[in-house]
Amino acid sequence: VNCLRHFGPTDWQLACLVCKTLWNFSENITSASSCFGDENTNTLLVLLPSFLDEELALDGSFDQDLKNYHKLQWETEFKPVAQQLLNRIQSHHTFLEPLSIPS
């Protein structure tokens, strides 16, 4: 998750690889928090939507050729995998805290 946070916006291929790894890691997920931990789950729920926002994700000061390449990597490699991972995390996450069982 730290790798995704620090390098994602500048290297969409690496970000895609991180998302694929997290996707495979969470194959049998029952709860996002128990799979990734509370902190990482919350981080992913903030990072992934911002990285999937084209305006935010591709707002770099590159020359036009590099900008086109960066956009192509984002669209074809990162975006599909990150969207699936985000959907999986969202469908297995709740902001509710479990009730304690009275003794």
JSON list of C-alpha atoms in Angstrom, two decimals:
[
{"chain": "A", "resi": 1, "resn": "VAL", "atom": "CA", "xyz": [0.00, 0.00, 0.00]},
{"chain": "A", "resi": 2, "resn": "ASN", "atom": "CA", "xyz": [2.90, 2.35, 0.75]},
{"chain": "A", "resi": 3, "resn": "CYS", "atom": "CA", "xyz": [4.42, 1.55, -2.63]},
{"chain": "A", "resi": 4, "resn": "LEU", "atom": "CA", "xyz": [1.10, 2.40, -4.29]},
{"chain": "A", "resi": 5, "resn": "ARG", "atom": "CA", "xyz": [0.85, 5.65, -2.34]},
{"chain": "A", "resi": 6, "resn": "HIS", "atom": "CA", "xyz": [4.39, 6.82, -3.08]},
{"chain": "A", "resi": 7, "resn": "PHE", "atom": "CA", "xyz": [4.97, 5.62, -6.64]},
{"chain": "A", "resi": 8, "resn": "GLY", "atom": "CA", "xyz": [1.50, 5.13, -8.13]},
{"chain": "A", "resi": 9, "resn": "PRO", "atom": "CA", "xyz": [1.02, 8.56, -9.70]},
{"chain": "A", "resi": 10, "resn": "THR", "atom": "CA", "xyz": [4.39, 8.49, -11.43]},
{"chain": "A", "resi": 11, "resn": "ASP", "atom": "CA", "xyz": [4.49, 4.82, -12.49]},
{"chain": "A", "resi": 12, "resn": "TRP", "atom": "CA", "xyz": [1.14, 3.33, -13.53]},
{"chain": "A", "resi": 13, "resn": "GLN", "atom": "CA", "xyz": [2.74, 0.00, -14.46]},
{"chain": "A", "resi": 14, "resn": "LEU", "atom": "CA", "xyz": [4.08, -0.41, -10.93]},
{"chain": "A", "resi": 15, "resn": "ALA", "atom": "CA", "xyz": [0.75, 0.75, -9.49]},
{"chain": "A", "resi": 16, "resn": "CYS", "atom": "CA", "xyz": [-1.00, -1.86, -11.63]},
{"chain": "A", "resi": 17, "resn": "LEU", "atom": "CA", "xyz": [1.35, -4.57, -10.36]},
{"chain": "A", "resi": 18, "resn": "VAL", "atom": "CA", "xyz": [0.65, -3.54, -6.75]},
{"chain": "A", "resi": 19, "resn": "CYS", "atom": "CA", "xyz": [-3.11, -3.65, -7.42]},
{"chain": "A", "resi": 20, "resn": "LYS", "atom": "CA", "xyz": [-2.81, -7.09, -9.04]},
{"chain": "A", "resi": 21, "resn": "THR", "atom": "CA", "xyz": [-0.88, -8.30, -5.99]},
{"chain": "A", "resi": 22, "resn": "LEU", "atom": "CA", "xyz": [-3.52, -6.92, -3.62]},
{"chain": "A", "resi": 23, "resn": "TRP", "atom": "CA", "xyz": [-6.23, -8.45, -5.83]},
{"chain": "A", "resi": 24, "resn": "ASN", "atom": "CA", "xyz": [-4.60, -11.89, -5.60]},
{"chain": "A", "resi": 25, "resn": "PHE", "atom": "CA", "xyz": [-3.97, -11.46, -1.87]},
{"chain": "A", "resi": 26, "resn": "SER", "atom": "CA", "xyz": [-7.66, -10.72, -1.31]},
{"chain": "A", "resi": 27, "resn": "GLU", "atom": "CA", "xyz": [-9.00, -13.59, -3.42]},
{"chain": "A", "resi": 28, "resn": "ASN", "atom": "CA", "xyz": [-10.90, -15.20, -0.52]},
{"chain": "A", "resi": 29, "resn": "ILE", "atom": "CA", "xyz": [-11.79, -11.95, 1.22]},
{"chain": "A", "resi": 30, "resn": "THR", "atom": "CA", "xyz": [-14.61, -11.91, 3.74]},
{"chain": "A", "resi": 31, "resn": "SER", "atom": "CA", "xyz": [-13.79, -8.53, 5.28]},
{"chain": "A", "resi": 32, "resn": "ALA", "atom": "CA", "xyz": [-11.55, -5.81, 3.88]},
{"chain": "A", "resi": 33, "resn": "SER", "atom": "CA", "xyz": [-10.33, -4.85, 7.34]},
{"chain": "A", "resi": 34, "resn": "SER", "atom": "CA", "xyz": [-9.43, -8.40, 8.30]},
{"chain": "A", "resi": 35, "resn": "CYS", "atom": "CA", "xyz": [-7.70, -8.91, 4.95]},
{"chain": "A", "resi": 36, "resn": "PHE", "atom": "CA", "xyz": [-5.72, -5.65, 4.70]},
{"chain": "A", "resi": 37, "resn": "GLY", "atom": "CA", "xyz": [-6.04, -4.20, 8.21]},
{"chain": "A", "resi": 38, "resn": "ASP", "atom": "CA", "xyz": [-8.07, -1.12, 9.12]},
{"chain": "A", "resi": 39, "resn": "GLU", "atom": "CA", "xyz": [-5.39, 1.43, 8.26]},
{"chain": "A", "resi": 40, "resn": "ASN", "atom": "CA", "xyz": [-4.51, -0.07, 4.85]},
{"chain": "A", "resi": 41, "resn": "THR", "atom": "CA", "xyz": [-8.19, -0.51, 3.99]},
{"chain": "A", "resi": 42, "resn": "ASN", "atom": "CA", "xyz": [-8.90, 3.12, 4.76]},
{"chain": "A", "resi": 43, "resn": "THR", "atom": "CA", "xyz": [-5.83, 4.20, 2.81]},
{"chain": "A", "resi": 44, "resn": "LEU", "atom": "CA", "xyz": [-6.91, 2.16, -0.22]},
{"chain": "A", "resi": 45, "resn": "LEU", "atom": "CA", "xyz": [-10.43, 3.60, 0.00]},
{"chain": "A", "resi": 46, "resn": "VAL", "atom": "CA", "xyz": [-8.91, 7.08, -0.32]},
{"chain": "A", "resi": 47, "resn": "LEU", "atom": "CA", "xyz": [-6.04, 6.36, -2.75]},
{"chain": "A", "resi": 48, "resn": "LEU", "atom": "CA", "xyz": [-7.83, 4.28, -5.34]},
{"chain": "A", "resi": 49, "resn": "PRO", "atom": "CA", "xyz": [-10.68, 6.71, -6.06]},
{"chain": "A", "resi": 50, "resn": "SER", "atom": "CA", "xyz": [-8.21, 9.59, -6.35]},
{"chain": "A", "resi": 51, "resn": "PHE", "atom": "CA", "xyz": [-5.95, 7.57, -8.65]},
{"chain": "A", "resi": 52, "resn": "LEU", "atom": "CA", "xyz": [-8.99, 6.56, -10.73]},
{"chain": "A", "resi": 53, "resn": "ASP", "atom": "CA", "xyz": [-10.00, 10.20, -11.20]},
{"chain": "A", "resi": 54, "resn": "GLU", "atom": "CA", "xyz": [-8.50, 10.97, -14.62]},
{"chain": "A", "resi": 55, "resn": "GLU", "atom": "CA", "xyz": [-8.15, 14.67, -13.95]},
{"chain": "A", "resi": 56, "resn": "LEU", "atom": "CA", "xyz": [-6.21, 14.10, -10.73]},
{"chain": "A", "resi": 57, "resn": "ALA", "atom": "CA", "xyz": [-4.27, 11.06, -11.92]},
{"chain": "A", "resi": 58, "resn": "LEU", "atom": "CA", "xyz": [-2.97, 12.59, -15.12]},
{"chain": "A", "resi": 59, "resn": "ASP", "atom": "CA", "xyz": [-2.25, 16.07, -13.85]},
{"chain": "A", "resi": 60, "resn": "GLY", "atom": "CA", "xyz": [1.49, 16.05, -14.41]},
{"chain": "A", "resi": 61, "resn": "SER", "atom": "CA", "xyz": [3.93, 18.45, -15.96]},
{"chain": "A", "resi": 62, "resn": "PHE", "atom": "CA", "xyz": [5.17, 16.19, -18.74]},
{"chain": "A", "resi": 63, "resn": "ASP", "atom": "CA", "xyz": [5.87, 16.99, -22.36]},
{"chain": "A", "resi": 64, "resn": "GLN", "atom": "CA", "xyz": [3.06, 15.92, -24.70]},
{"chain": "A", "resi": 65, "resn": "ASP", "atom": "CA", "xyz": [4.63, 12.61, -25.80]},
{"chain": "A", "resi": 66, "resn": "LEU", "atom": "CA", "xyz": [5.28, 11.52, -22.22]},
{"chain": "A", "resi": 67, "resn": "LYS", "atom": "CA", "xyz": [1.82, 12.71, -21.17]},
{"chain": "A", "resi": 68, "resn": "ASN", "atom": "CA", "xyz": [0.24, 10.55, -23.92]},
{"chain": "A", "resi": 69, "resn": "TYR", "atom": "CA", "xyz": [2.28, 7.52, -22.83]},
{"chain": "A", "resi": 70, "resn": "HIS", "atom": "CA", "xyz": [1.42, 8.13, -19.18]},
{"chain": "A", "resi": 71, "resn": "LYS", "atom": "CA", "xyz": [-2.30, 8.33, -20.06]},
{"chain": "A", "resi": 72, "resn": "LEU", "atom": "CA", "xyz": [-2.13, 5.14, -22.14]},
{"chain": "A", "resi": 73, "resn": "GLN", "atom": "CA", "xyz": [-0.52, 3.24, -19.23]},
{"chain": "A", "resi": 74, "resn": "TRP", "atom": "CA", "xyz": [-3.13, 4.59, -16.83]},
{"chain": "A", "resi": 75, "resn": "GLU", "atom": "CA", "xyz": [-6.09, 3.72, -19.08]},
{"chain": "A", "resi": 76, "resn": "THR", "atom": "CA", "xyz": [-5.01, 0.29, -20.28]},
{"chain": "A", "resi": 77, "resn": "GLU", "atom": "CA", "xyz": [-3.06, -1.15, -17.37]},
{"chain": "A", "resi": 78, "resn": "PHE", "atom": "CA", "xyz": [-3.86, 0.58, -14.10]},
{"chain": "A", "resi": 79, "resn": "LYS", "atom": "CA", "xyz": [-7.47, 1.70, -14.34]},
{"chain": "A", "resi": 80, "resn": "PRO", "atom": "CA", "xyz": [-9.18, -1.69, -15.04]},
{"chain": "A", "resi": 81, "resn": "VAL", "atom": "CA", "xyz": [-7.35, -3.52, -12.25]},
{"chain": "A", "resi": 82, "resn": "ALA", "atom": "CA", "xyz": [-7.64, -0.68, -9.73]},
{"chain": "A", "resi": 83, "resn": "GLN", "atom": "CA", "xyz": [-11.38, -0.36, -10.38]},
{"chain": "A", "resi": 84, "resn": "GLN", "atom": "CA", "xyz": [-11.91, -4.08, -9.75]},
{"chain": "A", "resi": 85, "resn": "LEU", "atom": "CA", "xyz": [-9.85, -3.92, -6.58]},
{"chain": "A", "resi": 86, "resn": "LEU", "atom": "CA", "xyz": [-11.74, -0.87, -5.33]},
{"chain": "A", "resi": 87, "resn": "ASN", "atom": "CA", "xyz": [-15.08, -2.58, -6.03]},
{"chain": "A", "resi": 88, "resn": "ARG", "atom": "CA", "xyz": [-13.94, -5.65, -4.11]},
{"chain": "A", "resi": 89, "resn": "ILE", "atom": "CA", "xyz": [-12.78, -3.61, -1.13]},
{"chain": "A", "resi": 90, "resn": "GLN", "atom": "CA", "xyz": [-15.96, -1.52, -1.08]},
{"chain": "A", "resi": 91, "resn": "SER", "atom": "CA", "xyz": [-18.18, -4.58, -1.25]},
{"chain": "A", "resi": 92, "resn": "HIS", "atom": "CA", "xyz": [-16.35, -6.17, 1.70]},
{"chain": "A", "resi": 93, "resn": "HIS", "atom": "CA", "xyz": [-16.03, -3.09, 3.89]},
{"chain": "A", "resi": 94, "resn": "THR", "atom": "CA", "xyz": [-18.28, -1.56, 6.46]},
{"chain": "A", "resi": 95, "resn": "PHE", "atom": "CA", "xyz": [-17.83, 1.56, 8.51]},
{"chain": "A", "resi": 96, "resn": "LEU", "atom": "CA", "xyz": [-19.94, 0.01, 11.26]},
{"chain": "A", "resi": 97, "resn": "GLU", "atom": "CA", "xyz": [-18.23, -1.36, 14.33]},
{"chain": "A", "resi": 98, "resn": "PRO", "atom": "CA", "xyz": [-19.28, -4.79, 15.60]},
{"chain": "A", "resi": 99, "resn": "LEU", "atom": "CA", "xyz": [-21.51, -4.86, 18.66]},
{"chain": "A", "resi": 100, "resn": "SER", "atom": "CA", "xyz": [-20.11, -6.46, 21.77]},
{"chain": "A", "resi": 101, "resn": "ILE", "atom": "CA", "xyz": [-21.94, -9.51, 23.01]},
{"chain": "A", "resi": 102, "resn": "PRO", "atom": "CA", "xyz": [-23.36, -8.98, 26.51]},
{"chain": "A", "resi": 103, "resn": "SER", "atom": "CA", "xyz": [-22.12, -11.46, 29.09]}
]
